PDB file of C-alpha atoms in Angstrom:
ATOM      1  CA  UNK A   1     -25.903  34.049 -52.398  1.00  0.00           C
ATOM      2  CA  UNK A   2     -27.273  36.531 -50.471  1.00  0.00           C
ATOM      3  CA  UNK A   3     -30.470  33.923 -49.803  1.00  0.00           C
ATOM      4  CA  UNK A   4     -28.370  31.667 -48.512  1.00  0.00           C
ATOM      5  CA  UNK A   5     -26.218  33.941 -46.398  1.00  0.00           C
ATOM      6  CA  UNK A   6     -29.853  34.822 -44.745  1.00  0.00           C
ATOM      7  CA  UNK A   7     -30.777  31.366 -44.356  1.00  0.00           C
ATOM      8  CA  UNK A   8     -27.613  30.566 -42.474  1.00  0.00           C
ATOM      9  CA  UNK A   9     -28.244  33.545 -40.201  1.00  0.00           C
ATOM     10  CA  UNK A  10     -31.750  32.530 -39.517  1.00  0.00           C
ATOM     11  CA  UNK A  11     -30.414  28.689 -38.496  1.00  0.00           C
ATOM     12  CA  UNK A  12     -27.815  30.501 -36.388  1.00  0.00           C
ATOM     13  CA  UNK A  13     -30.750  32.266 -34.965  1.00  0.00           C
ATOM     14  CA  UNK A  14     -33.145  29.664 -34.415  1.00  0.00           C
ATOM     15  CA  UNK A  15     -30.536  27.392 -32.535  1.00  0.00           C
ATOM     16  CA  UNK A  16     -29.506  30.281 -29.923  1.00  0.00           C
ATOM     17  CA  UNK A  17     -32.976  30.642 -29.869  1.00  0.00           C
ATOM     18  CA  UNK A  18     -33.758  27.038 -28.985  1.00  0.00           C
ATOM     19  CA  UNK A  19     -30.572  26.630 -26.541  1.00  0.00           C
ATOM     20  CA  UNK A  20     -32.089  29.814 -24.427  1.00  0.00           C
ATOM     21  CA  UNK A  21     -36.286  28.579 -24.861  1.00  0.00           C
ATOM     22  CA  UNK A  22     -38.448  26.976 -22.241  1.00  0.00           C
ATOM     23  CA  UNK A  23     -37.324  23.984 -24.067  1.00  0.00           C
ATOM     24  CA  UNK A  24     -34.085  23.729 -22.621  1.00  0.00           C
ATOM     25  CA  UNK A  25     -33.390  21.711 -19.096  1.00  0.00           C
ATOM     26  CA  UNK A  26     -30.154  22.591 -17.664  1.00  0.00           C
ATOM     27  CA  UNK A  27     -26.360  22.249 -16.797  1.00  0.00           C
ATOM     28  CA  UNK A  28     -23.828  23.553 -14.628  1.00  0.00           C
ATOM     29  CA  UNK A  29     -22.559  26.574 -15.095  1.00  0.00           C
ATOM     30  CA  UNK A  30     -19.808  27.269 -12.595  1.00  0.00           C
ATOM     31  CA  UNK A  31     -17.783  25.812 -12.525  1.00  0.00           C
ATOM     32  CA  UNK A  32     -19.095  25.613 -16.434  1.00  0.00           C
ATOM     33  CA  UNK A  33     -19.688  22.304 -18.176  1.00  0.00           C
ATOM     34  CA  UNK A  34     -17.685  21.688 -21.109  1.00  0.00           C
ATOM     35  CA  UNK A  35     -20.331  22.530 -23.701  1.00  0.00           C
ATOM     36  CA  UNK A  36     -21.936  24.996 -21.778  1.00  0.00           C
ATOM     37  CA  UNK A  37     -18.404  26.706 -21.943  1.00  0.00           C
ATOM     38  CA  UNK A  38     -17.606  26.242 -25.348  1.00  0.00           C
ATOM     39  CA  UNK A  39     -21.028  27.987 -26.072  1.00  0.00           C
ATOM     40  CA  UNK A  40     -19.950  30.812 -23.873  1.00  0.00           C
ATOM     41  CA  UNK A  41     -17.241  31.279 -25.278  1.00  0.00           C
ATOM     42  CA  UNK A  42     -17.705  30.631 -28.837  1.00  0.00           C
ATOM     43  CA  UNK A  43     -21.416  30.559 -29.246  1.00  0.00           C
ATOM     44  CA  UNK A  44     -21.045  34.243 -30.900  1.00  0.00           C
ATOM     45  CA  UNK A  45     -18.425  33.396 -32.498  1.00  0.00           C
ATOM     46  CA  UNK A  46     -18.138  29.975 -33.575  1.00  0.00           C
ATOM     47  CA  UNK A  47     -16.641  29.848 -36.661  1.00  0.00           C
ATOM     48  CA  UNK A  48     -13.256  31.491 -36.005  1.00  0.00           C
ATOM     49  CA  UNK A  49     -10.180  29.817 -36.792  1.00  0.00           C
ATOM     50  CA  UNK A  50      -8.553  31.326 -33.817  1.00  0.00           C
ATOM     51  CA  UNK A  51     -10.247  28.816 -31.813  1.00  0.00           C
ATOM     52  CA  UNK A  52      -8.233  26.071 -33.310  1.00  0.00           C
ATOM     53  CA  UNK A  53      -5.202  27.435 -30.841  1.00  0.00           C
ATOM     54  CA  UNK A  54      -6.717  29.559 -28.274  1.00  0.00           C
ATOM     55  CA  UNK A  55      -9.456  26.610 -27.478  1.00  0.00           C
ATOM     56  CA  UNK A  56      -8.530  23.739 -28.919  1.00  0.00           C
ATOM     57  CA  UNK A  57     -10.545  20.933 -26.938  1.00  0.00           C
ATOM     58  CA  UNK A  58     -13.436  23.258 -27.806  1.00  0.00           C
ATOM     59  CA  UNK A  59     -12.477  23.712 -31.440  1.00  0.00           C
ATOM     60  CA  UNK A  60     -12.695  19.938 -31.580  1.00  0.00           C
ATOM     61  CA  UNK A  61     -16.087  19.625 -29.842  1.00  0.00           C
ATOM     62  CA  UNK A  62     -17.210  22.029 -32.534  1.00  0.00           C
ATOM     63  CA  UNK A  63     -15.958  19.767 -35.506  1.00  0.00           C
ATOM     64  CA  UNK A  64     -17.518  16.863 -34.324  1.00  0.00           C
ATOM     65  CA  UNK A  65     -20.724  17.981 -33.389  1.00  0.00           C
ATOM     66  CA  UNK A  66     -21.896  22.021 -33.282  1.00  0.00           C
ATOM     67  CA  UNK A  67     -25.014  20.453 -31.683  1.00  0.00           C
ATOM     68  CA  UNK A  68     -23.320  19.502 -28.991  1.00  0.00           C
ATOM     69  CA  UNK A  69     -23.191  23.130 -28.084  1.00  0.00           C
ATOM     70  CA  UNK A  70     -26.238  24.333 -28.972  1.00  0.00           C
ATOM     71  CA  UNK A  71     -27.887  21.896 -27.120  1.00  0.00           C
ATOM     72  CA  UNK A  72     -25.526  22.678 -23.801  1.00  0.00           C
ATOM     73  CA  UNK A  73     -28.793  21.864 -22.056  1.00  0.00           C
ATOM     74  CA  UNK A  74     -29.796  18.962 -23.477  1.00  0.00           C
ATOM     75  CA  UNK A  75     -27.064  16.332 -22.184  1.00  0.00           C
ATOM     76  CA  UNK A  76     -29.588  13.806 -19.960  1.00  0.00           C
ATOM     77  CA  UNK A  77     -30.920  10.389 -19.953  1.00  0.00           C
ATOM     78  CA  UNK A  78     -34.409   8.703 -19.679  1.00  0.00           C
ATOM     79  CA  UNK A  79     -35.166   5.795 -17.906  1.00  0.00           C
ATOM     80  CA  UNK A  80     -32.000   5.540 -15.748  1.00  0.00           C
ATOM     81  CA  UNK A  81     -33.363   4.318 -12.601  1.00  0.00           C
ATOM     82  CA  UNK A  82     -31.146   5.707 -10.145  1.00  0.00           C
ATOM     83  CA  UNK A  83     -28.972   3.234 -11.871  1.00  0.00           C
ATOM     84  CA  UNK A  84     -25.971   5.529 -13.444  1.00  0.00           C
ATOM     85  CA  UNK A  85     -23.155   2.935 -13.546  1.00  0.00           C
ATOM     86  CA  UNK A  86     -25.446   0.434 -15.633  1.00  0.00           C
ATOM     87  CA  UNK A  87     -26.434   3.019 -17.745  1.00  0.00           C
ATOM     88  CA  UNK A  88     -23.027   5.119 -18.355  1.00  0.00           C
ATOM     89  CA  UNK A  89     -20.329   2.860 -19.103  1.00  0.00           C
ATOM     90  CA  UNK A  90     -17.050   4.174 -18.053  1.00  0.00           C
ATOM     91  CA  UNK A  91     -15.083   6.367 -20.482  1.00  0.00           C
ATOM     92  CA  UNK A  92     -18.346   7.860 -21.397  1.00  0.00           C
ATOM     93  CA  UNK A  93     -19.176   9.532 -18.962  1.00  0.00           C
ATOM     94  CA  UNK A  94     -18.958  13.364 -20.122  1.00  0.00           C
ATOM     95  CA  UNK A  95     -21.603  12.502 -22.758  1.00  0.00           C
ATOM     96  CA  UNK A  96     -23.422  10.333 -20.371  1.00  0.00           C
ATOM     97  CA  UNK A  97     -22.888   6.962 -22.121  1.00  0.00           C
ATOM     98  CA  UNK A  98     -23.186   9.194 -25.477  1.00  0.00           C
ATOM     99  CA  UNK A  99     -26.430  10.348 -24.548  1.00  0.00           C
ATOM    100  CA  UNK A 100     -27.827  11.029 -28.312  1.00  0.00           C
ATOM    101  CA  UNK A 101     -25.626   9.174 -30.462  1.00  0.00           C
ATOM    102  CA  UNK A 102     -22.252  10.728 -30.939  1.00  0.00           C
ATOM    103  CA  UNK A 103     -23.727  14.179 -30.539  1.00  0.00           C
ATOM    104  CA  UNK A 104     -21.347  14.669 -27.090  1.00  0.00           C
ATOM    105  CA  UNK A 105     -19.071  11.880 -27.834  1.00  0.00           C
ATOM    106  CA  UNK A 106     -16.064  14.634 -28.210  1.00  0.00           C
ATOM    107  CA  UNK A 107     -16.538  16.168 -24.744  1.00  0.00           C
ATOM    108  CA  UNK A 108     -15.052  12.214 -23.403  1.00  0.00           C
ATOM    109  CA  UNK A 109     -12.178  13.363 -24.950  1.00  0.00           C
ATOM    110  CA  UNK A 110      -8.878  13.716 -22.257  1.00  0.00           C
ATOM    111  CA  UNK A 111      -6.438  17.355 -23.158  1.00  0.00           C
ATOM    112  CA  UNK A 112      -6.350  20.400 -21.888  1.00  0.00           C
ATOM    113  CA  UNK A 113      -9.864  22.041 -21.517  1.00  0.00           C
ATOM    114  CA  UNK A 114     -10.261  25.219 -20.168  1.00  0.00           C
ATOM    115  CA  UNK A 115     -10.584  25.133 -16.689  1.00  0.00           C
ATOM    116  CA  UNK A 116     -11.829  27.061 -13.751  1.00  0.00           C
ATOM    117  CA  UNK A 117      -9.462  28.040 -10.696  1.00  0.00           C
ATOM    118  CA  UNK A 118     -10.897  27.292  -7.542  1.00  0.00           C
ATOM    119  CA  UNK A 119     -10.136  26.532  -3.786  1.00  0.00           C
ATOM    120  CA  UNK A 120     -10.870  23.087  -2.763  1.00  0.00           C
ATOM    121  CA  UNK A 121     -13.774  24.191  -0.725  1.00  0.00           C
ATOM    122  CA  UNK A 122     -16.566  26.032  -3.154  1.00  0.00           C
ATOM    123  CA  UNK A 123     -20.214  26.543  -4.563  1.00  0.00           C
ATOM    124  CA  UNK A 124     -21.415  24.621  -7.637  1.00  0.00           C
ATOM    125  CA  UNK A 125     -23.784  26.397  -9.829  1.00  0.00           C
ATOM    126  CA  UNK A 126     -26.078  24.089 -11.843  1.00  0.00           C
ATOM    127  CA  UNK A 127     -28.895  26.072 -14.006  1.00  0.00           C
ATOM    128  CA  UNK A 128     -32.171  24.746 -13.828  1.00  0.00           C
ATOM    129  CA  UNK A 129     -33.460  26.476 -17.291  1.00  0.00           C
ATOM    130  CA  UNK A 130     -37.191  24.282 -17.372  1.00  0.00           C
ATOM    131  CA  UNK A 131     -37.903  24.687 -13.732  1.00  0.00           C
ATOM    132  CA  UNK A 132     -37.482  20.921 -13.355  1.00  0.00           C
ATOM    133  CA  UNK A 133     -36.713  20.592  -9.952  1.00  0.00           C
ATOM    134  CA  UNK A 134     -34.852  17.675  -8.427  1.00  0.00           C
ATOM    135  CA  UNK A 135     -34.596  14.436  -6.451  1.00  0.00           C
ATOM    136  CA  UNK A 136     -31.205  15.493  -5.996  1.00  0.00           C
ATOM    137  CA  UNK A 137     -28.175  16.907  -7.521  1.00  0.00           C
ATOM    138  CA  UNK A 138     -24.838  15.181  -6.446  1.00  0.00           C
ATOM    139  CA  UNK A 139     -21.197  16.126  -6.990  1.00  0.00           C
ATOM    140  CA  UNK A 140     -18.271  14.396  -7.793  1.00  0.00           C
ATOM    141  CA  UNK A 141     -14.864  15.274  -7.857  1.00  0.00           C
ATOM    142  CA  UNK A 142     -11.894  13.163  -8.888  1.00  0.00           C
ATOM    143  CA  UNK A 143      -9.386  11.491  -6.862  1.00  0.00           C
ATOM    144  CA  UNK A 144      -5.775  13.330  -6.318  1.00  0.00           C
ATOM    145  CA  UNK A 145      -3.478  11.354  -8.860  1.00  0.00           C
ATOM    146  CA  UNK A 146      -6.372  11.306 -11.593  1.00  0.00           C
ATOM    147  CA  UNK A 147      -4.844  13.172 -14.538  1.00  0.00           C
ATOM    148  CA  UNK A 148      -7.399  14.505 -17.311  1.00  0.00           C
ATOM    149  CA  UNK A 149      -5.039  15.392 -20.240  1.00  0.00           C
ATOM    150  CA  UNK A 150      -4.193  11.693 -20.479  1.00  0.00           C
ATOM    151  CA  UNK A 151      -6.996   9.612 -18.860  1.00  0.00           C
ATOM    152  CA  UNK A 152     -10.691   8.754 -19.589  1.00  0.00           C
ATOM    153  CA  UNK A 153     -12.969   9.517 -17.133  1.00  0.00           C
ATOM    154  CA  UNK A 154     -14.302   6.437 -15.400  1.00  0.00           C
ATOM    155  CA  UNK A 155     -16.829   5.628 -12.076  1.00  0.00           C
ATOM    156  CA  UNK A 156     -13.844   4.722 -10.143  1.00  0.00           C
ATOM    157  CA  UNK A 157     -11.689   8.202 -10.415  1.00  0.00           C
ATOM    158  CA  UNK A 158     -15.300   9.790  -8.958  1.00  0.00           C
ATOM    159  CA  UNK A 159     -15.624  10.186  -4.878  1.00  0.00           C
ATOM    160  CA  UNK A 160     -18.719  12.071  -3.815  1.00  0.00           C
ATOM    161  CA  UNK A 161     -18.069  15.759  -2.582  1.00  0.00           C
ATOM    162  CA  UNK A 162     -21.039  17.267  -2.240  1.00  0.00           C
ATOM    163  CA  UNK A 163     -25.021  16.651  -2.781  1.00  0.00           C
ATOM    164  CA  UNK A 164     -28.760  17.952  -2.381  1.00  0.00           C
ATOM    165  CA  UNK A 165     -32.063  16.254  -0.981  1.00  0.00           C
ATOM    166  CA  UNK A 166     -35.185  17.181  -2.952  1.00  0.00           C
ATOM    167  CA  UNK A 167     -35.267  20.735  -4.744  1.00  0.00           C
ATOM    168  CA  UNK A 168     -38.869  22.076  -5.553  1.00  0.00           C
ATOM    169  CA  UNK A 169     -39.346  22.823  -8.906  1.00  0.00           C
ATOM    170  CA  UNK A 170     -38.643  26.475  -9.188  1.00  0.00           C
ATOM    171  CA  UNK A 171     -37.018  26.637  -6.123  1.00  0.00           C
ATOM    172  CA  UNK A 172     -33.256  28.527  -6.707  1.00  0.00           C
ATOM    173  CA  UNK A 173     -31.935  32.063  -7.521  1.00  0.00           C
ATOM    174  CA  UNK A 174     -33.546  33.454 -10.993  1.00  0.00           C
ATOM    175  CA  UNK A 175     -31.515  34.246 -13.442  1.00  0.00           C
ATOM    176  CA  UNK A 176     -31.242  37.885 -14.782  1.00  0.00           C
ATOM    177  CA  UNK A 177     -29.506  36.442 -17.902  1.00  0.00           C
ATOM    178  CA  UNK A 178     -31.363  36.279 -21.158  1.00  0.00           C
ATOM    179  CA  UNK A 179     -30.312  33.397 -22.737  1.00  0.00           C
ATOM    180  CA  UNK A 180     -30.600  31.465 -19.267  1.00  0.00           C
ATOM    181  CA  UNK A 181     -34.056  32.059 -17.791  1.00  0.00           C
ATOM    182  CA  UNK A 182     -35.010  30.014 -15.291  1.00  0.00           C
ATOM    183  CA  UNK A 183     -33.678  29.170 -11.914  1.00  0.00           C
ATOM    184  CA  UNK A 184     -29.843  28.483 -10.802  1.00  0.00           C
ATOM    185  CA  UNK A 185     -29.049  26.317  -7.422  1.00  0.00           C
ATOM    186  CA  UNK A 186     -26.139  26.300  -5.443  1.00  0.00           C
ATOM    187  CA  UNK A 187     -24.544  22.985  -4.129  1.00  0.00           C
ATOM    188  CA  UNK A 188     -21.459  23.571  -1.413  1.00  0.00           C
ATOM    189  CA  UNK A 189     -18.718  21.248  -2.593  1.00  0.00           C
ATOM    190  CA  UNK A 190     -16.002  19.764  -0.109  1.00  0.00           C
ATOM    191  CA  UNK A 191     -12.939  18.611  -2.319  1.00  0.00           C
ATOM    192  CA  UNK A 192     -10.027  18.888   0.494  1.00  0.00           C
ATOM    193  CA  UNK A 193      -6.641  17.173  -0.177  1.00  0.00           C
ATOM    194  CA  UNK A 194      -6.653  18.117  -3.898  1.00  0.00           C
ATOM    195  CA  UNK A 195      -4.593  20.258  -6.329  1.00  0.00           C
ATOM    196  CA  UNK A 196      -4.114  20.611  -9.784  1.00  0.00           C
ATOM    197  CA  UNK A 197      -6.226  20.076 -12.778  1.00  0.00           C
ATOM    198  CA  UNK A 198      -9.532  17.705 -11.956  1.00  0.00           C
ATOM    199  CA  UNK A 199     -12.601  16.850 -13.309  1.00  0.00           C
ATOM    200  CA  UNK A 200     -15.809  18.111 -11.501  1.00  0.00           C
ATOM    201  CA  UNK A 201     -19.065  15.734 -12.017  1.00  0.00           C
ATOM    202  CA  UNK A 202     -22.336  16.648 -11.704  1.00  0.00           C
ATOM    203  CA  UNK A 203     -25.493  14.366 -11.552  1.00  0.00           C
ATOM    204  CA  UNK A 204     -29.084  15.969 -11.382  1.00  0.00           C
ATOM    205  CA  UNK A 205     -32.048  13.539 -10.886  1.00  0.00           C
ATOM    206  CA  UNK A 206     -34.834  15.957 -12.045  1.00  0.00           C
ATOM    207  CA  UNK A 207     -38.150  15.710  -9.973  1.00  0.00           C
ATOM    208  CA  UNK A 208     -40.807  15.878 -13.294  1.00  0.00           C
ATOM    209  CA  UNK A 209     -39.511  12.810 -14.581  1.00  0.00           C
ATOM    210  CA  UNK A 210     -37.177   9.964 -14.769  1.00  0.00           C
ATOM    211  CA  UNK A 211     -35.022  12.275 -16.747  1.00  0.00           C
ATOM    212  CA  UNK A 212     -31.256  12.582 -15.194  1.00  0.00           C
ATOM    213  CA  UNK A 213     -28.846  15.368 -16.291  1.00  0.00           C
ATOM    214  CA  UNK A 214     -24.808  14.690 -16.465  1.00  0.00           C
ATOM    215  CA  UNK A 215     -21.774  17.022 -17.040  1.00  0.00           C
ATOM    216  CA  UNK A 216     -18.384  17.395 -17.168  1.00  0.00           C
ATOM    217  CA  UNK A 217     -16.422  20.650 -15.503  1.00  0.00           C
ATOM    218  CA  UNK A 218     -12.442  20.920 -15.664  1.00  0.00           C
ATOM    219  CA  UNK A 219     -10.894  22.859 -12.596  1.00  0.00           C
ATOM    220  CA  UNK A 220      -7.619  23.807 -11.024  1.00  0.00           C
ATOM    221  CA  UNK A 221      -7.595  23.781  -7.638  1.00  0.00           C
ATOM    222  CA  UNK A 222      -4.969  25.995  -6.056  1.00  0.00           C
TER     223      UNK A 222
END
């Protein structure tokens, strides 16, 4: 018993260790992606019940797939081609057209995520963990009337709010944070004529590769 209660230590070990290494990519972190929030918040302390109330669009991420998490920085596509509507069919969009398998199917799921409050006018943080640079980074916010504790997110809820030309690789504000590393930029985000709960959607075309992150933030704008 006592083996096996060190081997499940050292997995827990090795994955934190993986989701903070110089093999990780990236994701936004403020307003935080869903998985990148659900490690945040439960990363430490994943396997208490409590989360089954307190969190429970989290607590269902977890169920599904605890890699999801773990790999926070992990949720891209190869090969896209600029070409993100052929690629990511609509409801799919969170796991970028289930990127991996089902391994982020669970964050396209509509309900009550945690959400960030926020003025319609504000700073997207997206961490740049590999130094990857970018072609661009875009954001998307949905349209007023778009309601995501009912609907699936699809390309026509999305209007453009704010984007990025080219980012050097390396280019940003390094992080101080130990399981981050790396570099985060800041994109200024327009989102006027909104309130309530929304979906914030972030594209980053990285510059090393045809490689093209995706994620999925929840917000209340006030």
């Amino acid at each position: 018993m006592k083996v096996l209660a060190v081997a499940g230590v050292v997995v827990l070990f090795l994955s934190t260790l993986w989701a903070g290494s110089a093999f990780g990519h990236g994701s936004t972190i403020d307003p935080p992606s869903r998985n990148y929030g659900c490690w945040q918040r439960w990363g430490h302390d994943f396997q208490n019940p409590a989360m089954a109330t307190e969190d429970p669009m989290c607590y269902q991420a977890w169920q599904a797939d605890s890699n999801a998490m773990w790999n926070w920085n992990g949720l891209y596509r190869e090969q896209v081609g600029g070409d993100h509507q052929g690629a990511i069919p609509d409801g799919t969009l969170c796991s970028a057209g289930n990127t991996g398998g089902t391994r982020y199917a669970a964050l396209d799921e509509p309900g009550p995520w945690e959400a960030t409050e926020l003025d319609t006018r504000f700073t997207a943080t997206v961490h740049d963990q590999a130094l990857h640079g970018a072609d661009y980074y875009r954001i998307y916010v949905t349209r007023q009337g778009f309601d995501p504790l009912t609907d699936e997110l699809g390309w026509g809820d999305l209007e453009l709010a704010g984007e990025t030309g080219r980012i050097a690789p390396g280019e940003g504000t390094p992080s101080s944070e130990p399981s981050l590393g790396g570099v985060s930029v800041d994109i200024e985000v327009d989102a006027s004529g909104r309130s309530g709960r929304h979906i914030v959607y972030m594209i980053w075309q990285a510059s090393h590769f045809d490689q093209t992150f995706y994620g999925c933030s929840d917000v209340i704008f006030r």
